Amino acid sequence: MNAATPAGAAATLPASLRFIERDWLSSNQITGFDDDAAIVVDTGYDKHAALTVALVRRVLDEAGEAAGRPMRLAGIVNTHLHSDHCGGNHALSQAFGCQLTLPRARAEDGGDWARDALPLGITGQRCQRFRHAATLAPGDTLRLGGLDWRVLAAPGHDPKSLIFHCEREGLLIAADALWENGFGVIFPELDGQSGFAEQQAVLELIATLPVGLVLPGHGRMFGDVRGALERAFTRLDAMRADPRRHARHALKVLVKFLLLDLERVEAARLVEPVREAIALRRTAALLGMEFAAALDWAAGELVEQGQLRRDGPWLLNA
Ligand SMILES: [Zn+2]
């Protein structure tokens, strides 16, 4: 923390960092400038890759104008390999000729990210192939925006996710471990693995850190870390008490994501684009529902909540 900002108080974003707020299909981007070289954290979803390139280019141009010299994108860092966080990796590395750093535990899995990586292959979501040059692991220090960030493990939402804490400025890049209102689906629990306990531990860890400003993977930046943690703990308690509630929530999140991506689909054919999506199938099975019926149920709930709408035979994103 700097001298004017005691631990826990609302901090402001240092001038060396830019926060690009996106939506729920694409993750946010955090760009840090160190001299004339920038690094971007997370790259959004495949569908928005061209927009992500344009947004990052604009941030580079603005910073370059302010500094009176050109800025270049030197690297990409991924907090975790979900398709809404790494979907722009290929496009950005092509556009800027920069190198890619992945969470080490995930990189060690090897394989073809576009096909195998969780949940790319299991949710029916898309991602262009990419190749990494370096890795980061818990305990490492990430240099971003001229600042040192401690790399922390954040299992729960994704077993191999990382988050980044800058103690000096009281900043936390929280990925999908903590949003202003909640956190990401706890994917391991949909697969019979432990995830709630890990998420609990991550939230407890965050509660011990001096943080005045959270830069989440989705949604706006926020300074009320205590309030966000309280909401997250309450939500997690409810999920642990009733895992079927979490499974229903996950099903709705995945169907909403599908409609954000496709924008419209014939309700009677909702099952087709996700036929191979193992996570969705497992979640339906967890709820004791037939697959197509489970998708119909989730779509119906989302229509009732105003998240989707029906138009004749069509189901549309609202
Ligand atoms: Zn995620």
XYZ file of C-alpha atoms and ligand atoms in Angstrom:
319
model
C 0.000 0.000 0.000
C 1.231 3.499 -0.564
C 1.452 5.843 2.408
C -1.874 7.560 1.688
C -3.835 4.325 1.511
C -3.944 2.215 4.648
C -4.493 -1.503 4.173
C -8.118 -2.291 3.485
C -9.053 1.237 2.387
C -10.274 1.893 -1.144
C -7.317 2.236 -3.466
C -7.194 3.745 -6.918
C -5.739 2.164 -10.007
C -2.124 3.277 -10.542
C -1.462 5.099 -13.830
C 0.641 2.163 -15.038
C -2.449 -0.082 -15.125
C -5.569 -0.049 -17.314
C -8.710 -2.046 -16.592
C -10.828 -2.946 -19.619
C -14.263 -3.989 -18.395
C -16.002 -6.489 -20.656
C -19.123 -8.604 -20.199
C -19.976 -12.156 -19.179
C -18.957 -13.772 -22.458
C -15.491 -12.194 -22.431
C -13.366 -11.727 -19.333
C -11.990 -8.303 -18.408
C -8.461 -7.320 -19.443
C -5.875 -5.749 -17.180
C -3.015 -4.069 -19.033
C 0.145 -3.043 -17.202
C 2.813 -0.739 -18.637
C 6.470 -1.041 -17.720
C 8.435 1.564 -19.675
C 7.340 1.025 -23.310
C 6.290 -2.616 -22.877
C 2.814 -3.717 -21.857
C 1.489 -7.021 -20.585
C -2.188 -7.947 -20.704
C -3.879 -10.320 -18.280
C -6.578 -12.502 -19.916
C -7.947 -12.096 -23.414
C -11.713 -12.710 -23.521
C -13.745 -15.141 -25.609
C -13.098 -16.289 -29.186
C -16.187 -14.554 -30.567
C -14.900 -11.167 -29.339
C -11.232 -11.682 -30.301
C -11.163 -8.914 -32.935
C -12.795 -6.509 -30.482
C -10.263 -7.475 -27.797
C -7.412 -6.725 -30.214
C -9.002 -3.326 -30.984
C -9.523 -2.496 -27.290
C -5.951 -3.405 -26.360
C -4.636 -1.458 -29.363
C -6.575 1.603 -28.203
C -5.151 1.318 -24.679
C -1.627 1.027 -26.135
C -2.214 4.042 -28.397
C -3.599 6.166 -25.552
C -0.698 5.280 -23.266
C 1.734 5.931 -26.118
C 0.232 9.348 -26.786
C 0.433 10.266 -23.108
C 4.069 9.125 -22.905
C 5.096 10.625 -26.239
C 6.539 7.321 -27.474
C 5.021 4.140 -28.920
C 3.967 1.314 -26.599
C 4.083 -2.343 -27.539
C 2.355 -5.428 -26.208
C 5.148 -7.687 -24.982
C 3.156 -10.440 -23.350
C -0.092 -12.136 -22.386
C -0.687 -13.790 -19.018
C -3.671 -16.059 -18.351
C -5.125 -16.448 -14.853
C -6.714 -19.722 -15.982
C -7.547 -21.490 -19.208
C -11.272 -21.033 -19.470
C -12.493 -20.123 -22.927
C -13.701 -16.671 -21.802
C -10.217 -15.833 -20.461
C -7.944 -17.282 -23.161
C -10.147 -17.030 -26.271
C -8.237 -13.996 -27.564
C -4.754 -15.494 -26.963
C -4.298 -16.506 -30.592
C -5.597 -13.241 -32.074
C -3.590 -11.018 -29.699
C -0.350 -12.936 -30.117
C -0.798 -12.787 -33.908
C -1.685 -9.082 -33.906
C 1.098 -7.955 -31.559
C 3.714 -10.697 -31.900
C 3.793 -11.163 -28.149
C 4.508 -14.172 -25.958
C 2.160 -16.149 -23.820
C 2.509 -17.134 -20.151
C 0.201 -19.819 -18.720
C -0.422 -21.225 -15.233
C 2.330 -23.832 -14.898
C 0.120 -26.609 -13.531
C -2.158 -26.256 -16.542
C 0.706 -26.000 -19.034
C 2.148 -29.223 -17.616
C -1.068 -30.999 -18.570
C 0.124 -30.674 -22.155
C -2.386 -31.358 -24.866
C -4.341 -29.251 -27.239
C -5.997 -26.375 -25.357
C -8.573 -25.803 -28.023
C -9.838 -29.341 -27.654
C -8.848 -30.711 -24.260
C -8.531 -27.947 -21.711
C -11.268 -27.585 -19.129
C -13.887 -26.559 -19.812
C -13.226 -25.887 -23.470
C -13.887 -29.429 -24.543
C -16.588 -30.133 -22.041
C -18.872 -27.117 -22.233
C -19.294 -26.808 -25.989
C -17.371 -23.517 -25.944
C -14.803 -22.540 -28.570
C -11.159 -21.461 -28.485
C -8.452 -20.957 -31.113
C -5.220 -22.860 -30.670
C -2.286 -21.086 -29.033
C 1.236 -21.888 -27.874
C 2.875 -20.664 -24.669
C 6.448 -19.474 -24.102
C 6.536 -19.355 -20.291
C 4.653 -20.394 -17.176
C 3.789 -18.965 -13.755
C 3.202 -20.853 -10.522
C 2.105 -19.969 -6.988
C 5.011 -18.341 -5.153
C 6.352 -16.677 -8.289
C 6.391 -12.907 -8.714
C 4.682 -11.387 -11.747
C 6.026 -8.034 -12.923
C 3.072 -6.050 -14.253
C 2.699 -2.297 -14.622
C 6.060 -1.687 -12.967
C 4.802 -3.471 -9.844
C 5.526 -6.807 -8.203
C 2.534 -9.139 -7.863
C 2.611 -12.287 -5.776
C 1.219 -15.237 -7.694
C -1.291 -17.176 -5.583
C -3.140 -20.425 -6.210
C -6.909 -20.032 -6.438
C -8.455 -23.494 -6.804
C -12.229 -23.794 -6.464
C -13.688 -22.387 -9.662
C -10.794 -23.950 -11.571
C -8.300 -26.236 -9.806
C -5.322 -24.576 -11.498
C -6.391 -20.925 -11.529
C -4.028 -18.202 -10.379
C -4.742 -14.807 -8.834
C -2.256 -11.942 -8.434
C -1.776 -9.725 -5.379
C 0.148 -6.454 -5.334
C 0.765 -5.722 -1.667
C 2.350 -2.312 -2.226
C -0.752 -0.899 -3.923
C -3.351 -3.106 -2.218
C -4.556 -4.548 -5.529
C -5.917 -8.003 -6.310
C -6.405 -9.477 -9.780
C -9.050 -11.963 -8.672
C -9.989 -13.777 -11.922
C -13.176 -15.775 -11.198
C -12.337 -16.442 -7.551
C -14.088 -13.272 -6.342
C -16.453 -10.906 -8.125
C -18.368 -8.016 -6.606
C -21.349 -10.387 -6.398
C -20.190 -13.951 -6.158
C -17.640 -16.050 -8.053
C -17.465 -18.491 -10.945
C -19.165 -21.885 -11.083
C -17.248 -24.425 -8.979
C -16.545 -26.751 -11.919
C -14.802 -29.598 -10.024
C -17.976 -30.202 -7.983
C -19.889 -30.916 -11.212
C -17.425 -33.710 -11.844
C -17.579 -35.341 -8.434
C -14.358 -33.627 -7.308
C -13.822 -31.301 -4.369
C -14.145 -27.587 -5.114
C -16.283 -25.979 -2.391
C -13.620 -26.509 0.292
C -10.948 -25.058 -2.006
C -13.123 -22.037 -2.789
C -13.680 -21.514 0.946
C -9.914 -21.546 1.501
C -9.329 -19.073 -1.351
C -11.895 -16.647 0.080
C -10.309 -17.023 3.522
C -6.897 -16.329 1.999
C -8.184 -13.188 0.254
C -9.654 -12.026 3.582
C -6.125 -12.012 5.055
C -4.599 -9.909 2.265
C -4.307 -6.123 2.326
C -6.602 -5.315 -0.598
C -8.184 -1.945 -1.318
C -9.247 -2.607 -4.901
C -10.234 -5.842 -6.631
C -9.844 -6.223 -10.392
C -12.197 -9.149 -11.071
C -12.425 -11.387 -14.138
C -15.960 -10.145 -14.781
C -17.861 -7.053 -13.689
C -16.543 -3.719 -12.504
C -13.618 -3.029 -10.183
C -14.645 -2.700 -6.563
C -13.219 -1.456 -3.301
C -15.665 -2.988 -0.819
C -13.724 -6.217 -0.456
C -15.269 -7.050 2.907
C -18.796 -6.771 1.485
C -17.909 -8.898 -1.538
C -16.347 -11.554 0.690
C -19.415 -11.619 2.929
C -21.678 -12.175 -0.082
C -19.331 -14.822 -1.451
C -19.167 -16.724 1.859
C -22.970 -16.639 2.150
C -23.373 -17.934 -1.401
C -20.790 -20.660 -0.858
C -22.469 -21.762 2.392
C -25.757 -22.171 0.505
C -24.054 -24.198 -2.237
C -22.309 -26.481 0.236
C -25.565 -27.030 2.100
C -27.331 -27.993 -1.132
C -25.007 -29.073 -3.986
C -28.041 -29.532 -6.260
C -28.645 -25.806 -5.970
C -25.115 -25.218 -7.261
C -25.719 -27.727 -10.090
C -28.919 -25.907 -11.117
C -27.043 -22.597 -11.000
C -24.228 -24.086 -13.134
C -26.675 -25.385 -15.718
C -28.247 -21.942 -16.051
C -24.831 -20.247 -16.302
C -23.732 -22.631 -19.067
C -26.976 -22.273 -21.051
C -26.824 -18.475 -20.701
C -23.196 -18.534 -21.919
C -24.245 -20.649 -24.900
C -26.917 -18.095 -25.850
C -24.506 -15.184 -25.329
C -22.288 -16.958 -27.841
C -24.887 -18.144 -30.389
C -27.398 -15.328 -29.720
C -30.270 -17.495 -31.008
C -31.047 -21.166 -31.247
C -34.208 -23.167 -31.982
C -35.494 -24.217 -28.579
C -36.226 -27.722 -29.856
C -32.588 -28.040 -30.997
C -30.902 -26.535 -27.928
C -29.175 -29.836 -27.272
C -27.355 -29.945 -30.609
C -24.520 -27.426 -30.078
C -23.737 -28.944 -26.663
C -24.202 -32.616 -27.518
C -20.532 -33.321 -26.621
C -20.447 -31.017 -23.598
C -19.582 -33.427 -20.816
C -19.878 -30.839 -18.032
C -23.461 -30.131 -19.013
C -24.295 -33.836 -19.271
C -22.774 -34.545 -15.869
C -24.658 -31.634 -14.332
C -27.942 -32.923 -15.747
C -27.146 -36.400 -14.418
C -26.300 -34.895 -11.012
C -29.803 -33.420 -10.973
C -31.316 -36.741 -12.046
C -32.608 -35.167 -15.240
C -32.483 -36.362 -18.826
C -30.051 -34.130 -20.776
C -32.467 -32.364 -23.146
C -35.014 -31.940 -20.349
C -32.373 -30.357 -18.122
C -31.451 -27.857 -20.844
C -35.148 -27.062 -21.385
C -35.579 -26.509 -17.671
C -32.573 -24.156 -17.514
C -33.786 -22.230 -20.579
C -37.256 -21.886 -19.036
C -35.793 -20.528 -15.806
C -33.632 -18.043 -17.724
C -36.654 -16.876 -19.745
C -38.568 -16.335 -16.509
C -35.682 -14.286 -15.116
C -35.517 -12.158 -18.270
C -32.048 -13.493 -19.188
C -33.368 -15.162 -22.357
C -36.532 -14.656 -24.384
C -38.650 -16.777 -26.682
C -39.782 -15.764 -30.146
C -41.883 -18.520 -31.721
C -39.613 -21.562 -31.984
C -36.541 -19.485 -31.185
C -34.699 -18.994 -27.962
C -32.806 -15.698 -27.938
C -30.328 -13.985 -25.679
C -32.089 -11.111 -23.911
Zn -13.319 -19.184 -15.390
